[in-house]
mmCIF file of C-alpha atoms and ligand atoms in Angstrom:
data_model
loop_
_atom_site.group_PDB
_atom_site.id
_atom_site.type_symbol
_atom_site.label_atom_id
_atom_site.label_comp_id
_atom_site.label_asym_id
_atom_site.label_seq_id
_atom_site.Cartn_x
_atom_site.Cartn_y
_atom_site.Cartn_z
ATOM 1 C CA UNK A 20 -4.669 -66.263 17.735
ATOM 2 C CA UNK A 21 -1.864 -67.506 20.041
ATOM 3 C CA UNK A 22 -2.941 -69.131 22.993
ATOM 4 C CA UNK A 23 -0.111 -67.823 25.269
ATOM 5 C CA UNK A 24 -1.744 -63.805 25.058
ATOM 6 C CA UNK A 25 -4.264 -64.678 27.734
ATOM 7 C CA UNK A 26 -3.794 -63.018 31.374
ATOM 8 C CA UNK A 27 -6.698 -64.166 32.533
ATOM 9 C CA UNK A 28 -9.061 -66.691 31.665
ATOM 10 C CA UNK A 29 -12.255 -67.306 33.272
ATOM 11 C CA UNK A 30 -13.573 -70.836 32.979
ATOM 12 C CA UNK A 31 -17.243 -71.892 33.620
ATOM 13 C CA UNK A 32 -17.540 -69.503 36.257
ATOM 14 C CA UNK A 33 -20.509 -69.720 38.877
ATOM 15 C CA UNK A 34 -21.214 -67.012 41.024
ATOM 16 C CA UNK A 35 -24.668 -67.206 43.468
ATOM 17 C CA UNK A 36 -26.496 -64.965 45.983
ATOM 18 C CA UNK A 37 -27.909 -66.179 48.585
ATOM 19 C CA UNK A 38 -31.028 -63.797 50.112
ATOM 20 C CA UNK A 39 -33.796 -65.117 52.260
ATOM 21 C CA UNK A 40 -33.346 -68.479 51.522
ATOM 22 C CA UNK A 41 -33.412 -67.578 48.316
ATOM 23 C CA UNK A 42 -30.920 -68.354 45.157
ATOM 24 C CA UNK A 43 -29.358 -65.853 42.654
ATOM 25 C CA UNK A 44 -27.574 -67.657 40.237
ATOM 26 C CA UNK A 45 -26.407 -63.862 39.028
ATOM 27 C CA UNK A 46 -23.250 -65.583 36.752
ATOM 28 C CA UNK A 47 -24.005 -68.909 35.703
ATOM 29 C CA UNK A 48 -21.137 -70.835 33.936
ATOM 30 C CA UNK A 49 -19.369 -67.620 32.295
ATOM 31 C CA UNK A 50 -16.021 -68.858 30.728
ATOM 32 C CA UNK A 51 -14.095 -65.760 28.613
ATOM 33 C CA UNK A 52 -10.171 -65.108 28.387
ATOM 34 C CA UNK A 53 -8.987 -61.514 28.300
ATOM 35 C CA UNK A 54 -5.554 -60.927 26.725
ATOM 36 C CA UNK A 55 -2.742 -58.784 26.083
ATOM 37 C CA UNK A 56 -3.163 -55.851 24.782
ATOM 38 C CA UNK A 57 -6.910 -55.973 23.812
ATOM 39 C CA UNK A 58 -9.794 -54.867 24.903
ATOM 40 C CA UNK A 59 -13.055 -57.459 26.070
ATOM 41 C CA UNK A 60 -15.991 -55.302 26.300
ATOM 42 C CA UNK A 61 -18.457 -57.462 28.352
ATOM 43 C CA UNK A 62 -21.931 -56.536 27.294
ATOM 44 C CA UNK A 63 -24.944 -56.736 28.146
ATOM 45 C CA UNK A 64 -28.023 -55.116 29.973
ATOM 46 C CA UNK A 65 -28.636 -54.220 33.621
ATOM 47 C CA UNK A 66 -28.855 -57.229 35.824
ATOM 48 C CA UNK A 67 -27.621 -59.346 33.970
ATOM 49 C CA UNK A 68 -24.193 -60.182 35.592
ATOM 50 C CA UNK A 69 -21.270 -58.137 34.865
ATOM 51 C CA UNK A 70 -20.398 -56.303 37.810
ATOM 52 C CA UNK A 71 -20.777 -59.784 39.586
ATOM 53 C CA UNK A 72 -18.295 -61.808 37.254
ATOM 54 C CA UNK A 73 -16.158 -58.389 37.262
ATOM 55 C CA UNK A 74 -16.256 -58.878 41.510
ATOM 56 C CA UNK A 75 -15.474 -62.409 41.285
ATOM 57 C CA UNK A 76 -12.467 -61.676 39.793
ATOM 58 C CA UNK A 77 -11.344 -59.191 41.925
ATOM 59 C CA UNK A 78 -12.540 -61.331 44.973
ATOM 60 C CA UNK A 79 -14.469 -57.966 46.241
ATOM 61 C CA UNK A 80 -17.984 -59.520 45.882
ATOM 62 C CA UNK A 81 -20.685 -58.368 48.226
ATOM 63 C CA UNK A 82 -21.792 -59.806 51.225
ATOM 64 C CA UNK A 83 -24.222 -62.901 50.527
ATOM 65 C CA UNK A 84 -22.226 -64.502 47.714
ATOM 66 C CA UNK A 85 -19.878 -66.840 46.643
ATOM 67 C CA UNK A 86 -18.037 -68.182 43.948
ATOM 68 C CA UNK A 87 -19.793 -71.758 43.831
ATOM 69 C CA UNK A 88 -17.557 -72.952 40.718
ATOM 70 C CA UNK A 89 -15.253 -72.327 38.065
ATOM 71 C CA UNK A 90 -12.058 -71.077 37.881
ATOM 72 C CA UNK A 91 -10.363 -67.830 37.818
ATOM 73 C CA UNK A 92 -6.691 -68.039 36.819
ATOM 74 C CA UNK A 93 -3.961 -65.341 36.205
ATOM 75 C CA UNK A 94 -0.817 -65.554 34.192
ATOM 76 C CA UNK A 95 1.448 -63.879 36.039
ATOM 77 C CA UNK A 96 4.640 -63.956 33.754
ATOM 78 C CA UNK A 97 5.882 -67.802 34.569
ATOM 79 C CA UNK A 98 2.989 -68.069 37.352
ATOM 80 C CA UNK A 99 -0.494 -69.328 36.824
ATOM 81 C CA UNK A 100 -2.605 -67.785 39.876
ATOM 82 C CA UNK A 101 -5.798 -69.663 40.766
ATOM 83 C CA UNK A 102 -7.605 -66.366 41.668
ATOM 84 C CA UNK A 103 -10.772 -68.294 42.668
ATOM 85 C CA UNK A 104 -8.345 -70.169 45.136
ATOM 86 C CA UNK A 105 -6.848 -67.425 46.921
ATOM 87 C CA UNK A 106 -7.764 -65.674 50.240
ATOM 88 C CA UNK A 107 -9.830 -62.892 49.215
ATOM 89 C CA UNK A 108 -8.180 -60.535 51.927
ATOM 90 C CA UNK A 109 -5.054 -62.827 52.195
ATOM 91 C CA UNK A 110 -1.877 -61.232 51.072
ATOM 92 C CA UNK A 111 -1.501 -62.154 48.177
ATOM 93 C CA UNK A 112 -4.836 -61.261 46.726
ATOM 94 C CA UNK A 113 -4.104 -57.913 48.162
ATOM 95 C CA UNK A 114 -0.972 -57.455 46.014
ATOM 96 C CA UNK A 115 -2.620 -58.650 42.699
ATOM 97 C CA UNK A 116 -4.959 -55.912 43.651
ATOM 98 C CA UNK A 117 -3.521 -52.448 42.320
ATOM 99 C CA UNK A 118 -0.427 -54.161 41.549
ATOM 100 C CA UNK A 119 -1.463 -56.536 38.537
ATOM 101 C CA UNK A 120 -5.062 -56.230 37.995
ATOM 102 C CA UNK A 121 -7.093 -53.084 38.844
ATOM 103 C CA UNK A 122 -10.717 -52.216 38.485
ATOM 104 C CA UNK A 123 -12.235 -48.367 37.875
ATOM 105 C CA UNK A 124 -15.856 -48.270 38.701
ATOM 106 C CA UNK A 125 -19.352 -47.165 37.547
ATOM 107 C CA UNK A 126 -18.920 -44.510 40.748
ATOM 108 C CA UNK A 127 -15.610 -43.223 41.636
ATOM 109 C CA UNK A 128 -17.011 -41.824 45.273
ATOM 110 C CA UNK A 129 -17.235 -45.533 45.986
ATOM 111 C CA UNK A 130 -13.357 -46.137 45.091
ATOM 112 C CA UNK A 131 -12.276 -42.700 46.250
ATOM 113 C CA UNK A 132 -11.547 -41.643 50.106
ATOM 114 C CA UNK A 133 -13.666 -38.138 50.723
ATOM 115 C CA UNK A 134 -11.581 -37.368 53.374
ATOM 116 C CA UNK A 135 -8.190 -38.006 51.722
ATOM 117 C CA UNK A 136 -6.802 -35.775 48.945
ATOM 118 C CA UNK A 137 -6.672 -36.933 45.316
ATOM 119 C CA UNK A 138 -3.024 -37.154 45.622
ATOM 120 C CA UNK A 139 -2.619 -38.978 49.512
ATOM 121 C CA UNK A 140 -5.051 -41.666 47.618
ATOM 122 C CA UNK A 141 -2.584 -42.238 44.994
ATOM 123 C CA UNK A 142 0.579 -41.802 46.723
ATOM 124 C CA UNK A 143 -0.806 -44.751 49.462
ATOM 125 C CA UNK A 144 -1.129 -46.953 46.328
ATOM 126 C CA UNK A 145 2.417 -46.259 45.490
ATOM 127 C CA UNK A 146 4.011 -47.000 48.572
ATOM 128 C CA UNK A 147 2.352 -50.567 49.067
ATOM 129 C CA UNK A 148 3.489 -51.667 45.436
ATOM 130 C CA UNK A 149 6.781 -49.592 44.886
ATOM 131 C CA UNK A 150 9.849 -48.778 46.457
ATOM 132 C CA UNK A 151 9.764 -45.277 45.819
ATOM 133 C CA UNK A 152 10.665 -42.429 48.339
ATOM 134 C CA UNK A 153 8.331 -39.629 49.281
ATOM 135 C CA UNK A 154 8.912 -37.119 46.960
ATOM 136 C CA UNK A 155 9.005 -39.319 44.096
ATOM 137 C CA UNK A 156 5.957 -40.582 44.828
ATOM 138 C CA UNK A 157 4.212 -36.902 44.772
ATOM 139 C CA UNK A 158 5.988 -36.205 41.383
ATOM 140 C CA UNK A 159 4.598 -39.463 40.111
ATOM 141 C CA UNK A 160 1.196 -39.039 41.275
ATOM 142 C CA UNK A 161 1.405 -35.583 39.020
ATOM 143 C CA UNK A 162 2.416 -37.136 36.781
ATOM 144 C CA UNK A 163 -0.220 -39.619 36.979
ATOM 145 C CA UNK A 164 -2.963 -36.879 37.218
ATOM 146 C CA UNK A 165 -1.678 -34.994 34.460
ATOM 147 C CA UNK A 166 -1.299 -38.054 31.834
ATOM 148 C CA UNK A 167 -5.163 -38.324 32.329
ATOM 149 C CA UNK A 168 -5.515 -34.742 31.054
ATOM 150 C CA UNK A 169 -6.137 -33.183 34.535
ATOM 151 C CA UNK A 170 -5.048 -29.120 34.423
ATOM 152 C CA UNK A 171 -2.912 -27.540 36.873
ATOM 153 C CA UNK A 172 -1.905 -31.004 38.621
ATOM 154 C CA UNK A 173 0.262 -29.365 40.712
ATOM 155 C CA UNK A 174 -2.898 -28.065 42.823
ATOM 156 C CA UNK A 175 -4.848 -30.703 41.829
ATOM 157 C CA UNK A 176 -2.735 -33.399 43.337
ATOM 158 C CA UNK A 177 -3.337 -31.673 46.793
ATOM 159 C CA UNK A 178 -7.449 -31.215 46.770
ATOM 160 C CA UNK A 179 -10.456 -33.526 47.702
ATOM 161 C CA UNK A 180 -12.857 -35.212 45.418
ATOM 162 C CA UNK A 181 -15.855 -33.146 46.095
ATOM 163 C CA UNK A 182 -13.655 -30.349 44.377
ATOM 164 C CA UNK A 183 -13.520 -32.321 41.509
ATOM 165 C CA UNK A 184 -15.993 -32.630 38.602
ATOM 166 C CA UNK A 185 -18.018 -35.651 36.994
ATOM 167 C CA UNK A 186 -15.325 -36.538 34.364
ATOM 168 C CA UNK A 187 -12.161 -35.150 36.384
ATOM 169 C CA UNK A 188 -13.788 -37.905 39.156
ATOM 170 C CA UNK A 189 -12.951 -40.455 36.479
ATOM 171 C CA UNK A 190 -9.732 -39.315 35.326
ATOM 172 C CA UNK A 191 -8.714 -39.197 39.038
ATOM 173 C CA UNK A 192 -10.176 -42.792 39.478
ATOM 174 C CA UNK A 193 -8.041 -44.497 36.392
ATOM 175 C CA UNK A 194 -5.042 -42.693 37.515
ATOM 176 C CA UNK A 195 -5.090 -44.127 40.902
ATOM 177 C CA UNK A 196 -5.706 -47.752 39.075
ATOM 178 C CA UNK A 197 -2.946 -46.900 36.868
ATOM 179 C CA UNK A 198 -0.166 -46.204 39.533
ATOM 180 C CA UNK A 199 1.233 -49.470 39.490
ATOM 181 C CA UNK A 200 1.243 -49.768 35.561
ATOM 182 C CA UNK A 201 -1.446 -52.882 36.317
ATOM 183 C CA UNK A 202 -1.485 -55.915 33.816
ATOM 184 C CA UNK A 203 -5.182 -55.671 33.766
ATOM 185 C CA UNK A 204 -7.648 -53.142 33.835
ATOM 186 C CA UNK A 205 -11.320 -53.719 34.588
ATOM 187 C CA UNK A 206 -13.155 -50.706 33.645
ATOM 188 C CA UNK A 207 -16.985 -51.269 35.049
ATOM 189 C CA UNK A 208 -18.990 -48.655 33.200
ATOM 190 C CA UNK A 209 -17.067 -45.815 33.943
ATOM 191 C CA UNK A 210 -18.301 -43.401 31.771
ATOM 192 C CA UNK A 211 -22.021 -44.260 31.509
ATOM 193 C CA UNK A 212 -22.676 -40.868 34.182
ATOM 194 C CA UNK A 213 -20.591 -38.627 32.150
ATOM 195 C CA UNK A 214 -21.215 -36.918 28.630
ATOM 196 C CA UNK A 215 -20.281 -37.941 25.556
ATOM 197 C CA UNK A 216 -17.250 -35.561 24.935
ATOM 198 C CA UNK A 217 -15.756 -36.548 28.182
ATOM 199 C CA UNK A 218 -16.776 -40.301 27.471
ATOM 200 C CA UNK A 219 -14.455 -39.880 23.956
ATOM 201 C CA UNK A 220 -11.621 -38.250 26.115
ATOM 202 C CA UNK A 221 -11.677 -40.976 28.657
ATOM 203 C CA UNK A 222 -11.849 -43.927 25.836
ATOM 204 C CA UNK A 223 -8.709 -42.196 24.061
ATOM 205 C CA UNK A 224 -6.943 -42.151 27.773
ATOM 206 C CA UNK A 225 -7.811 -46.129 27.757
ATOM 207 C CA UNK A 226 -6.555 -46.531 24.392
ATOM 208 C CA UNK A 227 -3.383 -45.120 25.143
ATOM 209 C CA UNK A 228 -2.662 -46.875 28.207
ATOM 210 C CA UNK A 229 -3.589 -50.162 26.330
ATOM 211 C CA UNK A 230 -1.029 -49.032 23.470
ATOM 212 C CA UNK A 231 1.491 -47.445 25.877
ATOM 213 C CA UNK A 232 1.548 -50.239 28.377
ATOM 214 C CA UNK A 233 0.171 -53.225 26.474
ATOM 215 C CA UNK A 234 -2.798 -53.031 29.367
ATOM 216 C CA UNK A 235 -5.020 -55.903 28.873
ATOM 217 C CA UNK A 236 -8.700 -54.153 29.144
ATOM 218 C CA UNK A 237 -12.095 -55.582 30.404
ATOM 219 C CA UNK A 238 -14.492 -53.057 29.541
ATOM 220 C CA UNK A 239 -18.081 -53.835 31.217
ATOM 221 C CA UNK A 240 -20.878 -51.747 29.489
ATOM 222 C CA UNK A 241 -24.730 -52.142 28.879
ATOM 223 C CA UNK A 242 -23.930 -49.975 25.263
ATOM 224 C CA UNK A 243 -23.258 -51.661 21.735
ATOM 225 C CA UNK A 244 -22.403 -47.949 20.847
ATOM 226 C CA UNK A 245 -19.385 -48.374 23.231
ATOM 227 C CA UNK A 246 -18.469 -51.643 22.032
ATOM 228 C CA UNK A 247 -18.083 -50.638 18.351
ATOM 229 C CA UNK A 248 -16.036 -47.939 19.730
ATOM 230 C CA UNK A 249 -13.339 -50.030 21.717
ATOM 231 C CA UNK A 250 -13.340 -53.398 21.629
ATOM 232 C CA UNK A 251 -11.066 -55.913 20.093
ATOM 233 C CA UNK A 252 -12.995 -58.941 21.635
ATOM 234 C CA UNK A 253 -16.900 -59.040 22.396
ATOM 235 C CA UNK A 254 -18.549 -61.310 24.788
ATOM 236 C CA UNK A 255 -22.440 -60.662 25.746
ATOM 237 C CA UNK A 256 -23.825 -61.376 28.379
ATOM 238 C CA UNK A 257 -27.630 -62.541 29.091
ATOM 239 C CA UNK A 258 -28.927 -63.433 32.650
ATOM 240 C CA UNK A 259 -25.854 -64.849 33.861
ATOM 241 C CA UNK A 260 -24.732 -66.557 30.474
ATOM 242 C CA UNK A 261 -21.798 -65.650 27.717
ATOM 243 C CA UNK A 262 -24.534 -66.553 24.591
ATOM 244 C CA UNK A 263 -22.028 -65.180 22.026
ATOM 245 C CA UNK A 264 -18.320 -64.341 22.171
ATOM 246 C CA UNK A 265 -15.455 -63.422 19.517
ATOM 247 C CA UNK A 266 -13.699 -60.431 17.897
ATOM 248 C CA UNK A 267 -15.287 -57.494 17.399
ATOM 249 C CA UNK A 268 -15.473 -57.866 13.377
ATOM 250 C CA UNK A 269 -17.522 -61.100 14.126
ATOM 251 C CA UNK A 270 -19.655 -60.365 16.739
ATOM 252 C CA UNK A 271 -20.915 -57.029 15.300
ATOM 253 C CA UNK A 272 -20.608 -58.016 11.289
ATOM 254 C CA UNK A 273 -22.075 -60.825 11.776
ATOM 255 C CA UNK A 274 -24.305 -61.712 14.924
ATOM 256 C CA UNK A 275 -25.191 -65.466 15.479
ATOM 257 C CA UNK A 276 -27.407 -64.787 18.802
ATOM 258 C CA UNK A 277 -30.848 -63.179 18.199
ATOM 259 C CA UNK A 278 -30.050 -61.343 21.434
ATOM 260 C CA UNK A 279 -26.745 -60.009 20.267
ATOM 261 C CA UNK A 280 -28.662 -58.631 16.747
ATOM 262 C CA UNK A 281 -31.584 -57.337 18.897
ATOM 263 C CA UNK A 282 -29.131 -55.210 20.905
ATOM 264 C CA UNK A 283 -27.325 -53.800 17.843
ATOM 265 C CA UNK A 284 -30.514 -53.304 16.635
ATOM 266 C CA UNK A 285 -31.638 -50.936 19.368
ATOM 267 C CA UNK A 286 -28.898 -48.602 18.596
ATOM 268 C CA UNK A 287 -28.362 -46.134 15.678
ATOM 269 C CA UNK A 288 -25.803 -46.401 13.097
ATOM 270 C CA UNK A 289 -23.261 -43.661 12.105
ATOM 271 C CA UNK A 290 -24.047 -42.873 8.296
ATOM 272 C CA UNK A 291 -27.232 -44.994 8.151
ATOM 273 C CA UNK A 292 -29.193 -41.604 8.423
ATOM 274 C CA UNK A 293 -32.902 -41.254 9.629
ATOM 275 C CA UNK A 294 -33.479 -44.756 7.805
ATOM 276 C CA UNK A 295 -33.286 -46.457 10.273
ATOM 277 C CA UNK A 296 -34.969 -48.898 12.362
ATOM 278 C CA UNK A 297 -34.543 -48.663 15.743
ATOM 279 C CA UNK A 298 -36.350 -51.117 17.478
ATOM 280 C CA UNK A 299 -36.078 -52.192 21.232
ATOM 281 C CA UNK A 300 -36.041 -55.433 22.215
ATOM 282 C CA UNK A 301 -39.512 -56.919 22.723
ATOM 283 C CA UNK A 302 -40.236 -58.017 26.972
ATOM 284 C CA UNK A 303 -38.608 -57.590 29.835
ATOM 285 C CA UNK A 304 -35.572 -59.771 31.625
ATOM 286 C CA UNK A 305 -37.001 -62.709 33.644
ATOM 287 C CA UNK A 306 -37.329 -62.460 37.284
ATOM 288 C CA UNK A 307 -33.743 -64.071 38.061
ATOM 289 C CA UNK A 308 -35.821 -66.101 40.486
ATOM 290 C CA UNK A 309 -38.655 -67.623 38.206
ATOM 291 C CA UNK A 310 -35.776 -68.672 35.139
ATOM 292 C CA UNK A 311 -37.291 -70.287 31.908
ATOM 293 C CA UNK A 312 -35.859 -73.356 31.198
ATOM 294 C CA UNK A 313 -32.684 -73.852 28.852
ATOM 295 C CA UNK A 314 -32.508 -70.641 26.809
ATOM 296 C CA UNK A 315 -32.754 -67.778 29.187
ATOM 297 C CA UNK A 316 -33.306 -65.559 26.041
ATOM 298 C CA UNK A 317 -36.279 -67.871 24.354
ATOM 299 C CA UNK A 318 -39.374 -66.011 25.832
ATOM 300 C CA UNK A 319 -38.127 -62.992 23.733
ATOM 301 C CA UNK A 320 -37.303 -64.613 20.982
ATOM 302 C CA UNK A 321 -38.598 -64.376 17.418
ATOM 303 C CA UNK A 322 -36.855 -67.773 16.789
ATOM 304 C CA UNK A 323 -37.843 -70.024 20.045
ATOM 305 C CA UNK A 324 -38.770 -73.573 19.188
ATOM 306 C CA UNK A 325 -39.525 -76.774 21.724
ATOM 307 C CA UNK A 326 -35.774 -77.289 21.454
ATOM 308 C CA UNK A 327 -34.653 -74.158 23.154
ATOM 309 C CA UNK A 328 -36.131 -75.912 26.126
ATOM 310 C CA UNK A 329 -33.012 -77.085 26.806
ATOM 311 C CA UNK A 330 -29.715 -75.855 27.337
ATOM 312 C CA UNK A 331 -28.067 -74.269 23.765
ATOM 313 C CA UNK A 332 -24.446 -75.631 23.952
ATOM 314 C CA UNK A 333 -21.868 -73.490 23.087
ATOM 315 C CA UNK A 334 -20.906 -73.679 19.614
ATOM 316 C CA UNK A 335 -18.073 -72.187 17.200
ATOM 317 C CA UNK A 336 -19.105 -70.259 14.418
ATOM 318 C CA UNK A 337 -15.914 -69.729 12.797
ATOM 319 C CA UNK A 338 -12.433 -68.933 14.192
ATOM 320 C CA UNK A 339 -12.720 -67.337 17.472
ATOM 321 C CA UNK A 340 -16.556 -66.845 17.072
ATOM 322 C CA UNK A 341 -18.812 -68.679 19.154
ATOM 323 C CA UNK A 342 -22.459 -69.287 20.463
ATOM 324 C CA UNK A 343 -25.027 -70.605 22.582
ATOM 325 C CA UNK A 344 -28.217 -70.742 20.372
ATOM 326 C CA UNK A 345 -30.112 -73.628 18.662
ATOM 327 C CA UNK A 346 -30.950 -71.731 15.298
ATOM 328 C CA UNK A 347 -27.754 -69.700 15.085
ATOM 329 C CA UNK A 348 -27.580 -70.918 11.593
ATOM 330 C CA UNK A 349 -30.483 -69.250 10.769
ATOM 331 C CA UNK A 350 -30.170 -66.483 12.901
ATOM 332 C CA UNK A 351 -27.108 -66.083 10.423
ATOM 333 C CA UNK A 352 -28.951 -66.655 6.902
ATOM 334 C CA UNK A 353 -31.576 -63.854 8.246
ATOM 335 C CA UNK A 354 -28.532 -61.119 7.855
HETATM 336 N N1 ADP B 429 -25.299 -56.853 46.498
HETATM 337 C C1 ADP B 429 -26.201 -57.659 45.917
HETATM 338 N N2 ADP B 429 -27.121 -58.329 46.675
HETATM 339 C C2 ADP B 429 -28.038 -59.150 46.101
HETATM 340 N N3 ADP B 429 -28.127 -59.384 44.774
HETATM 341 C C3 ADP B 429 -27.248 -58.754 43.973
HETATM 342 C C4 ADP B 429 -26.239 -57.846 44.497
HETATM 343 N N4 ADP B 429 -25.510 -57.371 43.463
HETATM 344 C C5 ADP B 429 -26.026 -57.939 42.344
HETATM 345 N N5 ADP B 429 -27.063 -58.759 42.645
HETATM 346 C C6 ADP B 429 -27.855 -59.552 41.673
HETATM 347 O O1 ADP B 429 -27.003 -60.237 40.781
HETATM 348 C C7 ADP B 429 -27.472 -60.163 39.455
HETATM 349 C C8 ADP B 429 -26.400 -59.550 38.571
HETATM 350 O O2 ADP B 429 -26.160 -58.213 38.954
HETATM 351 P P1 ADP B 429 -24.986 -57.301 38.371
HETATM 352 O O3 ADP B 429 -23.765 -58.123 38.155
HETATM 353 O O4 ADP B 429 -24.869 -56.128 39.263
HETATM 354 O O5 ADP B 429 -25.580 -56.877 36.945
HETATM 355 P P2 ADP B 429 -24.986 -55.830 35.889
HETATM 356 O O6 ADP B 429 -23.680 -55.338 36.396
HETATM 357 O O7 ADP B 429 -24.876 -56.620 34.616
HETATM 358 O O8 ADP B 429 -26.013 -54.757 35.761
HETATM 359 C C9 ADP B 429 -28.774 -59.359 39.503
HETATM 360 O O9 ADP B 429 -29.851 -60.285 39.504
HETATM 361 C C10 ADP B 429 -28.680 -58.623 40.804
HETATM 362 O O10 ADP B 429 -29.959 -58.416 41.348
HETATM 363 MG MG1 MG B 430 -23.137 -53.389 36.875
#
């Protein structure tokens, strides 16, 4: 793979919360590079640190937490942008926001106005990041509406999001993030409320724009189903760590982390039939405040040894493939 199709990397990324005195080390030395083109699907389950490393790179993290270490940087044609160094309100921040990198999230009432029309929403993105005039704007936020397969965008254009439904909500929310033909999308779950008809239309819609527009996708989601679906690149996630990263041929043909093959485990597989064995994964995710030591993943582990005491270091498989697990070799044998 050429090194020069990476928009942004993320290197050794630490991002912490800081509650009653307390510390959340939600992403914990996360390092992943999203490129041209392709499509990362980030996965992992609930807790575990997506939205946060998804935040950080935004700079819209909550209240209560910082980005401790690491680094963030965007290639911005002949620019490298230290992201991690910017002001997160500071001008320039705000124009990589919308303009180069946008995010669609889990809930589009928390990215869209209820008081606003669908249309004002996107038209307000248009005039901060293009130098279009008034009525061009309105045709192109039809047009926007009606390239995400909303009908009659005409009226559309001009009503509120309550008048909207579930999967129209979504569709209205990647238009909006698509106004400014962003370099980066950052999709956060955003069909995991919606069903699975609507969740195929809005995957095609993403598929296109990554075609159409060479869109580099991030595409967070807690579902291997999704994964299979969509991604060219796979990195999951567990309690704040990357434990196994690479294309999606590698991760999913051939797991190296027992968490990675306990997750595809958990989900059926087209044309397997009734056969199969679905099993979920045995315990529960540690408290994030009470952390085993080295391996996060070892006290649900068939393959935990004294070793994974310490810290697995992150190891290449193959090619692009890589881990963080002590038996990985015979995690692999065990296929
Ligand atoms: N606003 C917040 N305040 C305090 N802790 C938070 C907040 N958001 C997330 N966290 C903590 O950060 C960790 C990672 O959360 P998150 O990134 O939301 O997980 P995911 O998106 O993978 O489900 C969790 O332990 C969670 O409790
Ligand atoms: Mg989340």
């Amino acid at each position: 793979m050429i090194e020069n199709d990476t928009i942004i990397s993320v290197e050794n990324l630490k991002t912490y919360f800081y509650t009653n005195e307390r510390c959340n080390k939600a992403v914990n030395g996360v390092s992943f590079k999203i490129r041209k083109g392709r499509t990362l699907c980030l996965v992992g389950e609930s807790g575990c640190g997506k939205t946060v490393t998804a935040t950080s790179i935004m700079r819209l993290l909550p209240r209560l937490s910082r980005i401790e270490e690491g680094e963030i940087t965007y290639y911005k044609k002949d620019e490298e942008i230290r992201i991690d160094q910017l002001e997160k309100n500071g001008k320039k921040m705000r124009s990589l926001r919308g303009e180069d990198i946008a995010m669609i999230f889990q809930d589009p009432m928390t990215a869209l106005n209820p008081v606003y029309t669908v249309g004002y929403q996107i038209m307000e993105n248009l005039i901060y990041h293009t130098a279009l005039s008034k009525q061009e704007r309105k045709k192109k936020a039809i047009k926007l509406l009606d390239n995400m397969g909303i009908p009659l965008p005409e009226q559309r254009v001009d009503e509120y999001i309550h008048q909207y439904s579930g999967g129209m909500r979504q569709r209205a929310m990647i238009s909006m993030a698509m106004a400014c033909n962003p370099k980066v999308l950052i999709a956060d779950e955003p069909t995991t409320a919606l069903d699975v008809t609507i969740q195929a239309q809005i995957f095609d819609l993403m598929n296109d724009l990554k075609v159409d527009y060479d869109t580099a996708i991030m595409m967070i989601t807690h579902d291997m189903g999704v994964v299979a679906e969509l991604a060219d690149d796979v990195a999951v996630m567990y309690m704040g760590n990357i434990v196994e990263s690479g294309t999606v041929e590698d991760v999913l043909k051939t797991p190296a982390h027992p968490y990675t093959k306990a997750l595809l485990q958990s989900i059926p597989v087209l044309g397997k039939g009734k056969k199969q064995n679905l099993e979920p994964i045995r315990g529960t995710t540690p408290d994030p405040y009470n952390r085993p030591e080295g391996c996060q993943f070892h006290p649900r582990c068939d393959y935990m040894t004294e070793k994974c005491y310490q810290d697995p270091e992150r190891t290449k498989v193959k090619g692009e493939h890589f881990v963080n697990c002590w038996h990985y070799e015979k995690v692999l044998e065990d296929e």
